[in-house]
mmCIF file of C-alpha atoms and ligand atoms in Angstrom:
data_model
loop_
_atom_site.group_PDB
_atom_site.id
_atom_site.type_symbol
_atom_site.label_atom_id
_atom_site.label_comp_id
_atom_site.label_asym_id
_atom_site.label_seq_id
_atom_site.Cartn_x
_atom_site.Cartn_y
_atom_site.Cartn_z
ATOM 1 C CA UNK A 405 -37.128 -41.984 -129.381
ATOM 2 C CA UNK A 406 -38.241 -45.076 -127.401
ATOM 3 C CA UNK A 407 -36.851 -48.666 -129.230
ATOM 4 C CA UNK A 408 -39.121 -51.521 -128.830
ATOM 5 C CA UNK A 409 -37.304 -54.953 -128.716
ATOM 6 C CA UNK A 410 -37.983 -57.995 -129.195
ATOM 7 C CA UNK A 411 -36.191 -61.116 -127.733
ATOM 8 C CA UNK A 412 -37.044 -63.936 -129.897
ATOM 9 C CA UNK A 413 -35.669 -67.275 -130.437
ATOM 10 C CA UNK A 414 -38.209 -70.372 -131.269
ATOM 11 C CA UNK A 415 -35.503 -72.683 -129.595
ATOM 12 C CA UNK A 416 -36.190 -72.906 -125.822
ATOM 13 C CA UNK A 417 -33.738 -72.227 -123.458
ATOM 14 C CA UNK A 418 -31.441 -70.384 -125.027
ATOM 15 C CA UNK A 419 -31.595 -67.336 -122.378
ATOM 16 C CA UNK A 420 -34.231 -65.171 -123.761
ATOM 17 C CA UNK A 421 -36.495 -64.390 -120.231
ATOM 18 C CA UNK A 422 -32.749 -64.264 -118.513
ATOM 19 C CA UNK A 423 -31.626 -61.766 -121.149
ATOM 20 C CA UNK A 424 -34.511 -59.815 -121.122
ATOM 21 C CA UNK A 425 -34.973 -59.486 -117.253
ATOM 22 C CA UNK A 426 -31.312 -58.787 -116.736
ATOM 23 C CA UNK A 427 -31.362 -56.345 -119.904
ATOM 24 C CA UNK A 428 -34.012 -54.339 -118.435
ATOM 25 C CA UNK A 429 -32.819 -54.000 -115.270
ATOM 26 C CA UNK A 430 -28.764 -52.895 -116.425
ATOM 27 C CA UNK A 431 -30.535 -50.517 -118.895
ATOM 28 C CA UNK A 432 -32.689 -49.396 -116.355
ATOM 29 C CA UNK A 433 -29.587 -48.668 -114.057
ATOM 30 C CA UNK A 434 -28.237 -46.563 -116.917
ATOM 31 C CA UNK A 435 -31.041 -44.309 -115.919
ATOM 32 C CA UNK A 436 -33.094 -45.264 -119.129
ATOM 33 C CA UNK A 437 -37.050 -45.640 -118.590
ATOM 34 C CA UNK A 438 -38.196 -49.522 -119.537
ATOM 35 C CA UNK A 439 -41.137 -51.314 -120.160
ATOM 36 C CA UNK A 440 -40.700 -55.363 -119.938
ATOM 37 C CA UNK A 441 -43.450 -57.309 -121.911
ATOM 38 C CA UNK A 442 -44.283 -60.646 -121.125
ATOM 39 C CA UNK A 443 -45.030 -62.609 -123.852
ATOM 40 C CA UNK A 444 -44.633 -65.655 -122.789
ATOM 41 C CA UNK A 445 -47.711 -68.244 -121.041
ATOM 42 C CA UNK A 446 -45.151 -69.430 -118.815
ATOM 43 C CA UNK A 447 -45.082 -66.155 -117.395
ATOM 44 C CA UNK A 448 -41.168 -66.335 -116.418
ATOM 45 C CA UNK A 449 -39.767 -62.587 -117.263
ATOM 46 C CA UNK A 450 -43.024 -62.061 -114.493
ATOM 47 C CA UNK A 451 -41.702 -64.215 -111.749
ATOM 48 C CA UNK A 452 -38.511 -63.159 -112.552
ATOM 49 C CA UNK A 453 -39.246 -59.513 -111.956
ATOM 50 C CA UNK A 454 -40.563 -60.493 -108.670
ATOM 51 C CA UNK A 455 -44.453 -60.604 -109.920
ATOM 52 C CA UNK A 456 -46.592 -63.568 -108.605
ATOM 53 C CA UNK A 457 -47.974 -64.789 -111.839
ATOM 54 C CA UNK A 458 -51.100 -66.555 -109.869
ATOM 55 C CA UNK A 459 -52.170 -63.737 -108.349
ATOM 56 C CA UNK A 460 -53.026 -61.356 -111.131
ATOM 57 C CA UNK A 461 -56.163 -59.758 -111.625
ATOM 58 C CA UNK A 462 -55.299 -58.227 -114.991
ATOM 59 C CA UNK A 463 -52.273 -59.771 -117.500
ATOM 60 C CA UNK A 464 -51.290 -58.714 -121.030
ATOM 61 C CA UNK A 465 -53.865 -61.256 -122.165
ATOM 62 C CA UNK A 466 -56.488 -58.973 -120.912
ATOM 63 C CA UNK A 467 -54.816 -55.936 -123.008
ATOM 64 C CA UNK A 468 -54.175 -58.737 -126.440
ATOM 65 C CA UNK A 469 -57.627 -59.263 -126.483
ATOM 66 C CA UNK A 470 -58.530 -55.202 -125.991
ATOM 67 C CA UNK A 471 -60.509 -55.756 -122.318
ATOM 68 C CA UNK A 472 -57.885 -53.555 -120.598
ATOM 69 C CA UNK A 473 -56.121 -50.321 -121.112
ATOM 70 C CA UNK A 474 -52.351 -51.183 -121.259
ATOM 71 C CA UNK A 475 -51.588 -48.600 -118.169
ATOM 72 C CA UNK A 476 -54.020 -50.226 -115.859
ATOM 73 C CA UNK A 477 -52.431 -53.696 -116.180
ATOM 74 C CA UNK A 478 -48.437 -52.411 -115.707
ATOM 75 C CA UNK A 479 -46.970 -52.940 -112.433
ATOM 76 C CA UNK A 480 -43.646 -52.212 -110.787
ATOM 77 C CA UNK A 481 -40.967 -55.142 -111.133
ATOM 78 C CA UNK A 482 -40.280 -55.720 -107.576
ATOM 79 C CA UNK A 483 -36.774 -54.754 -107.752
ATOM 80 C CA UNK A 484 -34.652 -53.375 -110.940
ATOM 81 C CA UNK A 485 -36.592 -50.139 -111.487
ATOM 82 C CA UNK A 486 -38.406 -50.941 -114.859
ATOM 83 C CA UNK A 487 -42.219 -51.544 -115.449
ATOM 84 C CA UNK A 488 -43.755 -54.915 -116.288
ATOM 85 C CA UNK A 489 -46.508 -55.869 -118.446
ATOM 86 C CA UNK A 490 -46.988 -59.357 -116.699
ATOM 87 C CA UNK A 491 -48.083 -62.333 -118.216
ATOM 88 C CA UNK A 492 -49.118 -66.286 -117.225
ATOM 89 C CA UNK A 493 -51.085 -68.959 -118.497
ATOM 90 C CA UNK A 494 -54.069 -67.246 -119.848
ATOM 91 C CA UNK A 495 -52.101 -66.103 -122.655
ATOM 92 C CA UNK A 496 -52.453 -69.647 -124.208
ATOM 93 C CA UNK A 497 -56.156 -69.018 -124.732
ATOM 94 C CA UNK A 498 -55.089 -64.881 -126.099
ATOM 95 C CA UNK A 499 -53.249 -66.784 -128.776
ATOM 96 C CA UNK A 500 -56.115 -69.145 -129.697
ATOM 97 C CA UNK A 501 -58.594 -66.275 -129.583
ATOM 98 C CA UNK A 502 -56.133 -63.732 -131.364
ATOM 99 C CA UNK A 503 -56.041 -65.894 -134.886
ATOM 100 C CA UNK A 504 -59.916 -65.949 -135.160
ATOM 101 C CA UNK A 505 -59.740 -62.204 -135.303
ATOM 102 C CA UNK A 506 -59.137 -60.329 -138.096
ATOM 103 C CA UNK A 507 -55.687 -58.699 -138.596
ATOM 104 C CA UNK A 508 -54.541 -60.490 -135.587
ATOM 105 C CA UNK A 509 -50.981 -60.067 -135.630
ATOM 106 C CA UNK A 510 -51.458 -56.145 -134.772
ATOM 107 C CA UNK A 511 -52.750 -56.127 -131.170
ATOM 108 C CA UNK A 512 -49.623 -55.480 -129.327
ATOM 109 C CA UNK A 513 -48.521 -52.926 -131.845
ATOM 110 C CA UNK A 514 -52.118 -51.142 -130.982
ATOM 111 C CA UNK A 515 -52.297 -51.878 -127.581
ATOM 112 C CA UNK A 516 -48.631 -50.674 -126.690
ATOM 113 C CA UNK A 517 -49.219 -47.124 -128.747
ATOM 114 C CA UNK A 518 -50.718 -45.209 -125.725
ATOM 115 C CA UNK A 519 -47.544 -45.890 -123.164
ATOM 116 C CA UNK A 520 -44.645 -45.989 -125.537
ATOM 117 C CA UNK A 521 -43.386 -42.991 -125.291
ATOM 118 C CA UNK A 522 -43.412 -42.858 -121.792
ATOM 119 C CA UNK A 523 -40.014 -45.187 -121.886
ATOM 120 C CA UNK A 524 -36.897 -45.081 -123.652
ATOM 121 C CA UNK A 525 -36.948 -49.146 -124.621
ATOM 122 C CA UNK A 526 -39.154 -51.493 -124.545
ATOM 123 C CA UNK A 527 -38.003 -54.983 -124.175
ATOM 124 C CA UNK A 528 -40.864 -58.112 -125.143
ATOM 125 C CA UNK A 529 -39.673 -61.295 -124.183
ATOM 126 C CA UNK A 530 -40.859 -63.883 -126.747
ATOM 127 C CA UNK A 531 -42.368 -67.891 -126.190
ATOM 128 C CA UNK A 532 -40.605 -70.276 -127.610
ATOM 129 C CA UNK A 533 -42.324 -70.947 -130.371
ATOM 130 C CA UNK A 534 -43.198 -68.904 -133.777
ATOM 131 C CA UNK A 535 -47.250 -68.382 -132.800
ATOM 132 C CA UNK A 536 -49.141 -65.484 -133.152
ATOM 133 C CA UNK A 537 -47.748 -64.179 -129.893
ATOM 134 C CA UNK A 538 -44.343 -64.049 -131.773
ATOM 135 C CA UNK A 539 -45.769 -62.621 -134.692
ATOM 136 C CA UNK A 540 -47.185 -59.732 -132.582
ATOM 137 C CA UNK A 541 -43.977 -59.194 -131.077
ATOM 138 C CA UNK A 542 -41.978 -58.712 -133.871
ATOM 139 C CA UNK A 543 -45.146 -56.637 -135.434
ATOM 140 C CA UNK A 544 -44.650 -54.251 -132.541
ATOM 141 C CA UNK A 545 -41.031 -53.946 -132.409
ATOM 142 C CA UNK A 546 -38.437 -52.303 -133.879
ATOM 143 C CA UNK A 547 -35.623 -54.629 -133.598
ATOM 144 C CA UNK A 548 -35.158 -57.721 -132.871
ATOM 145 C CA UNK A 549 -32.372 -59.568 -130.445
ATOM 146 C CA UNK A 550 -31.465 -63.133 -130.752
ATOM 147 C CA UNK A 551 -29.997 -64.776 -128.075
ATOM 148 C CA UNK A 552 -28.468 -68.096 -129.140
ATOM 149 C CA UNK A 553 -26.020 -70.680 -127.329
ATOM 150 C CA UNK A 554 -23.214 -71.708 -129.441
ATOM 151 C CA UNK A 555 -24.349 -75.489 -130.159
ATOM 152 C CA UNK A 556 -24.893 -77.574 -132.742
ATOM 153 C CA UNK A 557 -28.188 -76.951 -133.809
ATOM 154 C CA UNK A 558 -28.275 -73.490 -133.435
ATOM 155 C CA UNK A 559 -27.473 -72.102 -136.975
ATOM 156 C CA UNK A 560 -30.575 -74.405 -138.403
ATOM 157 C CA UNK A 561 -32.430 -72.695 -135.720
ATOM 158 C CA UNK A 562 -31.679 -69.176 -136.497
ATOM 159 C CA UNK A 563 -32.199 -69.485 -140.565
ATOM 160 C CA UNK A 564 -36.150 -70.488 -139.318
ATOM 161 C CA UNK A 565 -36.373 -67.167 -137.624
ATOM 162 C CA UNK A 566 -34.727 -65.045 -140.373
ATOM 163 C CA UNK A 567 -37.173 -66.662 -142.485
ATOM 164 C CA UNK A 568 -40.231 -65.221 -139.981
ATOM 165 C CA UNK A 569 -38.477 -61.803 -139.452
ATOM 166 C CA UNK A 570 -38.495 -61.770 -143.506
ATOM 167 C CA UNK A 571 -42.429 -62.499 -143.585
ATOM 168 C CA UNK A 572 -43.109 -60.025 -141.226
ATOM 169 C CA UNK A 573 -40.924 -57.666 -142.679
ATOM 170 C CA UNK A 574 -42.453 -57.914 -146.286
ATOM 171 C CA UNK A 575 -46.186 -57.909 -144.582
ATOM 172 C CA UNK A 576 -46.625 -56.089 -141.237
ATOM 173 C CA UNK A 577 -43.536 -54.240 -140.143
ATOM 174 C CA UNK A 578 -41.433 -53.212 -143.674
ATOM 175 C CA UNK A 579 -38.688 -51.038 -140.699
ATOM 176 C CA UNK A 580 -38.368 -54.210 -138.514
ATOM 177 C CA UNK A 581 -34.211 -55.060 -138.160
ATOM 178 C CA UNK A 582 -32.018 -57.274 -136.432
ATOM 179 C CA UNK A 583 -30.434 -55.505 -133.517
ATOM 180 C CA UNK A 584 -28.169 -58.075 -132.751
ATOM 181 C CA UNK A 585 -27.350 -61.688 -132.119
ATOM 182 C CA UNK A 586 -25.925 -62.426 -128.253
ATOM 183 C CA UNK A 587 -24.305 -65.306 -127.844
ATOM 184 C CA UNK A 588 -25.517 -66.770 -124.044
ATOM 185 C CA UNK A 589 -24.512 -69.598 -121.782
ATOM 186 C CA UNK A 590 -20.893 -69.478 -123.034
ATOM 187 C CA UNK A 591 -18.215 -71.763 -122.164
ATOM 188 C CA UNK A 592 -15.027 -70.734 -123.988
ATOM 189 C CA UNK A 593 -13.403 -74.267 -123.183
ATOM 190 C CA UNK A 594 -15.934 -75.748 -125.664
ATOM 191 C CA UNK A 595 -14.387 -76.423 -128.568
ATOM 192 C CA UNK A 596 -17.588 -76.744 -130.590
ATOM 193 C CA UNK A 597 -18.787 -73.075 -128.826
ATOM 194 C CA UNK A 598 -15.798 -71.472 -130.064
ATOM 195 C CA UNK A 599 -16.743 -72.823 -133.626
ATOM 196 C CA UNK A 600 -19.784 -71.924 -134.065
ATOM 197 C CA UNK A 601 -19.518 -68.821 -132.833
ATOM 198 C CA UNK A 602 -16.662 -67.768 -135.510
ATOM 199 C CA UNK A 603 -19.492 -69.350 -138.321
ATOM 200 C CA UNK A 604 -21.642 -66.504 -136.520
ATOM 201 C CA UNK A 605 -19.130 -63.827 -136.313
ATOM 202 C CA UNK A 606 -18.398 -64.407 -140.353
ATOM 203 C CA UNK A 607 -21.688 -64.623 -141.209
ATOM 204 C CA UNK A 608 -23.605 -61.726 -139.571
ATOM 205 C CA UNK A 609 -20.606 -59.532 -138.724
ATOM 206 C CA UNK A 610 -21.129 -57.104 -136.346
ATOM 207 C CA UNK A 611 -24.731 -57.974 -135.937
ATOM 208 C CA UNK A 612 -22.940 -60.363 -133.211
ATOM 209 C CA UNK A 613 -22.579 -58.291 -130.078
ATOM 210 C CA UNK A 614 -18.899 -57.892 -128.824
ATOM 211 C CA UNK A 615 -20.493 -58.935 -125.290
ATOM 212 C CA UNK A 616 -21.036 -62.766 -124.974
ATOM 213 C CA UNK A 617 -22.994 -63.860 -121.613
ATOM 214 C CA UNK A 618 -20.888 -66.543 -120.049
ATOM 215 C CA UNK A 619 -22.628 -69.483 -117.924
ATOM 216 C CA UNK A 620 -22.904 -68.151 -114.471
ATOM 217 C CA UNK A 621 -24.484 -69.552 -111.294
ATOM 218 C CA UNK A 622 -25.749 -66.512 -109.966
ATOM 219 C CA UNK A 623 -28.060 -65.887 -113.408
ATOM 220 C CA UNK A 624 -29.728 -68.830 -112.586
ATOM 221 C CA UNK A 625 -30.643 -68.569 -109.160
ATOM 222 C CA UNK A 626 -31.797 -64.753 -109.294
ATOM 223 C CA UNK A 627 -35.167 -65.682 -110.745
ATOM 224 C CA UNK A 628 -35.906 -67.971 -107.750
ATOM 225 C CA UNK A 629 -35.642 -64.638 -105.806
ATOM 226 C CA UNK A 630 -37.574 -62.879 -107.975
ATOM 227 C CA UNK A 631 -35.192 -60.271 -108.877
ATOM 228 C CA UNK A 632 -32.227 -59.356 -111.576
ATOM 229 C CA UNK A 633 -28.995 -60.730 -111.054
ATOM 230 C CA UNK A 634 -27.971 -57.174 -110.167
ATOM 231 C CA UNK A 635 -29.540 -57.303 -106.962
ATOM 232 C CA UNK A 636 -29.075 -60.510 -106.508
ATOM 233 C CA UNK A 637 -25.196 -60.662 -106.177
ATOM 234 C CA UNK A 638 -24.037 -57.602 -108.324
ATOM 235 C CA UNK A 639 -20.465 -58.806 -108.829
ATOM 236 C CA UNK A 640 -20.971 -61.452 -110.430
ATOM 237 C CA UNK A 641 -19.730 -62.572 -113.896
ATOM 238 C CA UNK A 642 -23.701 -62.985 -115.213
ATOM 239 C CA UNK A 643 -23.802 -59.442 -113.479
ATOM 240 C CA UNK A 644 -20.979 -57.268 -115.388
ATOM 241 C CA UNK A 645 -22.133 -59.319 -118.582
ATOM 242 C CA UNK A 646 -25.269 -58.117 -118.668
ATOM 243 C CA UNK A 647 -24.725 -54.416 -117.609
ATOM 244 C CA UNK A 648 -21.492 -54.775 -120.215
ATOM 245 C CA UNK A 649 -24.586 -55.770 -123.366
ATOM 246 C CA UNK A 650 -26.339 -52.633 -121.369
ATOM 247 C CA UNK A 651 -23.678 -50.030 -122.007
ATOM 248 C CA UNK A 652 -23.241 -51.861 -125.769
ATOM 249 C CA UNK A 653 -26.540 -51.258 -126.524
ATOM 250 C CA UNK A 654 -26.527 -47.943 -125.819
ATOM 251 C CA UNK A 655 -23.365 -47.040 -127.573
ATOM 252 C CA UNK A 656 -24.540 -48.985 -130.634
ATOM 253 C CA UNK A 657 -28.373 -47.170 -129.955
ATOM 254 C CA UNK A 658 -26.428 -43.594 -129.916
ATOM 255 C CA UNK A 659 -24.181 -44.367 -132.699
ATOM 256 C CA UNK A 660 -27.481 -44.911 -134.643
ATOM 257 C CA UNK A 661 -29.520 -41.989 -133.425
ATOM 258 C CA UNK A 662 -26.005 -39.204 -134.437
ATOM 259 C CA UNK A 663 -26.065 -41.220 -137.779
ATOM 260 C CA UNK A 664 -29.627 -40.032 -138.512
ATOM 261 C CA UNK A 665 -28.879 -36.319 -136.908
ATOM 262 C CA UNK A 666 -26.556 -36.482 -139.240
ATOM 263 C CA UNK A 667 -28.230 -37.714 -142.497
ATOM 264 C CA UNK A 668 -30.556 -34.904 -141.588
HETATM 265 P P1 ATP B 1977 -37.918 -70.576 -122.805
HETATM 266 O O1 ATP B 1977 -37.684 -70.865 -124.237
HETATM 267 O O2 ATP B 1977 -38.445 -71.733 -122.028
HETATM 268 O O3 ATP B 1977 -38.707 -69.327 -122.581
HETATM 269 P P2 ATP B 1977 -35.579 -69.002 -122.420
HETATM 270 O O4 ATP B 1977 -35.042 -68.938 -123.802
HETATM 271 O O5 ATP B 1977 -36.355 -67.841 -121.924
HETATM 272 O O6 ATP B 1977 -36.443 -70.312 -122.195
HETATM 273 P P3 ATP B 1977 -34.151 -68.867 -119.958
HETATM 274 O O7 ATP B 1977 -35.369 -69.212 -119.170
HETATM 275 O O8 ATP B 1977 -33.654 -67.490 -119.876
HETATM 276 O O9 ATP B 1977 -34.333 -69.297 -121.467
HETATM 277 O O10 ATP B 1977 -32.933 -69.831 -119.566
HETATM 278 C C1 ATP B 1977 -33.091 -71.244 -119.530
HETATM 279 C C2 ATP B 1977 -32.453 -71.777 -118.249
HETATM 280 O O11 ATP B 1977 -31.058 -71.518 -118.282
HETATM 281 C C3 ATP B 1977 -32.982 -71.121 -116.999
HETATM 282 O O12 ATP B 1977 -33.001 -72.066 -115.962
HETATM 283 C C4 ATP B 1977 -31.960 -70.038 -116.709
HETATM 284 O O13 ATP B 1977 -31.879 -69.716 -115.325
HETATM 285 C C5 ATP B 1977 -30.684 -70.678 -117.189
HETATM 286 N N1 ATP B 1977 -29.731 -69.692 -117.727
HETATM 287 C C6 ATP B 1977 -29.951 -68.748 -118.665
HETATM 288 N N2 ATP B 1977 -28.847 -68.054 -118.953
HETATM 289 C C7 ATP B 1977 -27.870 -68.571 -118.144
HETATM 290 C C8 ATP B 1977 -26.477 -68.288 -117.960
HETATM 291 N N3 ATP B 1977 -25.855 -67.340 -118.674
HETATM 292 N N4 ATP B 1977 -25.803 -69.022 -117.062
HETATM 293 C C9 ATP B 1977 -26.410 -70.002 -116.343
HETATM 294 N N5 ATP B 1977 -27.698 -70.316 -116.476
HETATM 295 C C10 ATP B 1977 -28.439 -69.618 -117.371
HETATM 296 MG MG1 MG B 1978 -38.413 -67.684 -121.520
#
């Protein structure tokens, strides 16, 4: 049963394009088929996977605004073994164009039915921002992942997006869930990290994943080669982290799957 994810956060910065880049990839080296959907104008999950953004003929804005079948526009990420459903600026003018259509907030779900089940996850990396591009994220998906860094303003933060995954929950998608909340860019020295991230552990339980993503050099230069950290320098702390939320995943994601078996 493929999972479609969503990695959403309205705050920017907080590690969503690194998680979902570096998520793919470790999933895809657990032999699991992925689809990477950029969501995002900037077009970074894109570059990141090794696509040149500029030089696209076709982009998910061409498959938002029904032009393209969804198969003709995926490519192969460059390295990492997962498929990418690139993205870059003229998704500002899908977004525009996408509210002055009627049921608006459904085109990704529609557009994405005819691959899905040709992967095992599918991962959507999310602007930052709460637009109609996020709304058609969290439409599609199944589940949503939060990544968050431990700072002061990130509790406010994350009660706006419950908020939205509440709407869209009561409208559009009545099954969509949190999958879980990963806490990125950690420094355990920081005091105020370590704080807030026992206010998160007490207050979503194990919602928070075990894994936490420290602050690592190598995550942030791996984009500039336009490739996952695994192939970038595959011992590295951002490295294990991310294959660590991997193997997580899909012991939480099998746990889940015996648990219906099981209910029949
Ligand atoms: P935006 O909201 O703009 O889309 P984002 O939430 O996708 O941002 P990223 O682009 O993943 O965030 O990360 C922001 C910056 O922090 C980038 O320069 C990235 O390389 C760096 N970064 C992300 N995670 C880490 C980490 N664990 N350690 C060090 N640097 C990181
Ligand atoms: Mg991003």
């Amino acid at each position: 049963m493929t999972r479609v994810i969503a990695i959403a956060n309205q705050k920017g910065g907080v590690g969503k394009t690194t998680t979902c880049v570096n998520l793919a990839a470790s999933l895809a080296a657990t032999r699991r088929r992925l689809l990477l959907v950029d969501l995002d104008p900037q077009g970074n999950a894109t570059m990141g996977s090794g696509i040149d953004k500029t030089a696209l003929a076709r982009t998910v804005c061409d498959v938002l605004l029904e032009d393209e079948p969804v198969a003709e526009v995926i490519q192969p990420a460059a390295a990492g073994g997962y498929a990418v459903l690139p993205a870059n600026q003229d998704l500002t003018a899908a977004e525009v164009n996408l509210l002055r259509r009627p049921g608006c907030g459904v085109n990704l779900r529609n557009a994405l039915q005819s691959v899905v089940e040709d992967y095992d996850y599918v991962l959507i990396d999310c602007p930052p921002a709460i637009n109609m591009l996020t709304v058609n994220a969290l439409t599609a998906a199944d589940q949503v992942l939060i990544p968050m860094q431990c700072e002061y303003y990130a509790m406010e933060g994350l009660s706006a997006l419950m908020d939205t995954i509440r709407q869209i929950r009561d409208s559009a998608n009545p099954k969509l869930a949190i999958h879980g909340i990963l806490r990125t860019m950690f420094d355990p020295r920081n005091n105020l990290a370590n704080e807030v991230s026992s206010q998160l552990m007490s207050y979503f339980g194990d919602r928070v994943y075990r894994t936490v993503i420290p602050r690592n050099v190598r995550l942030a230069e791996a984009p500039s080669f336009g490739r996952p950290v695994l192939f970038h320098d595959k011992r590295s702390r951002g490295a294990l982290a991310y294959l660590a939320l991997a193997g997580e995943i899909n012991r939480r994601d099998a746990g889940l799957q015996a648990q219906r078996s099981a209910g029949g």
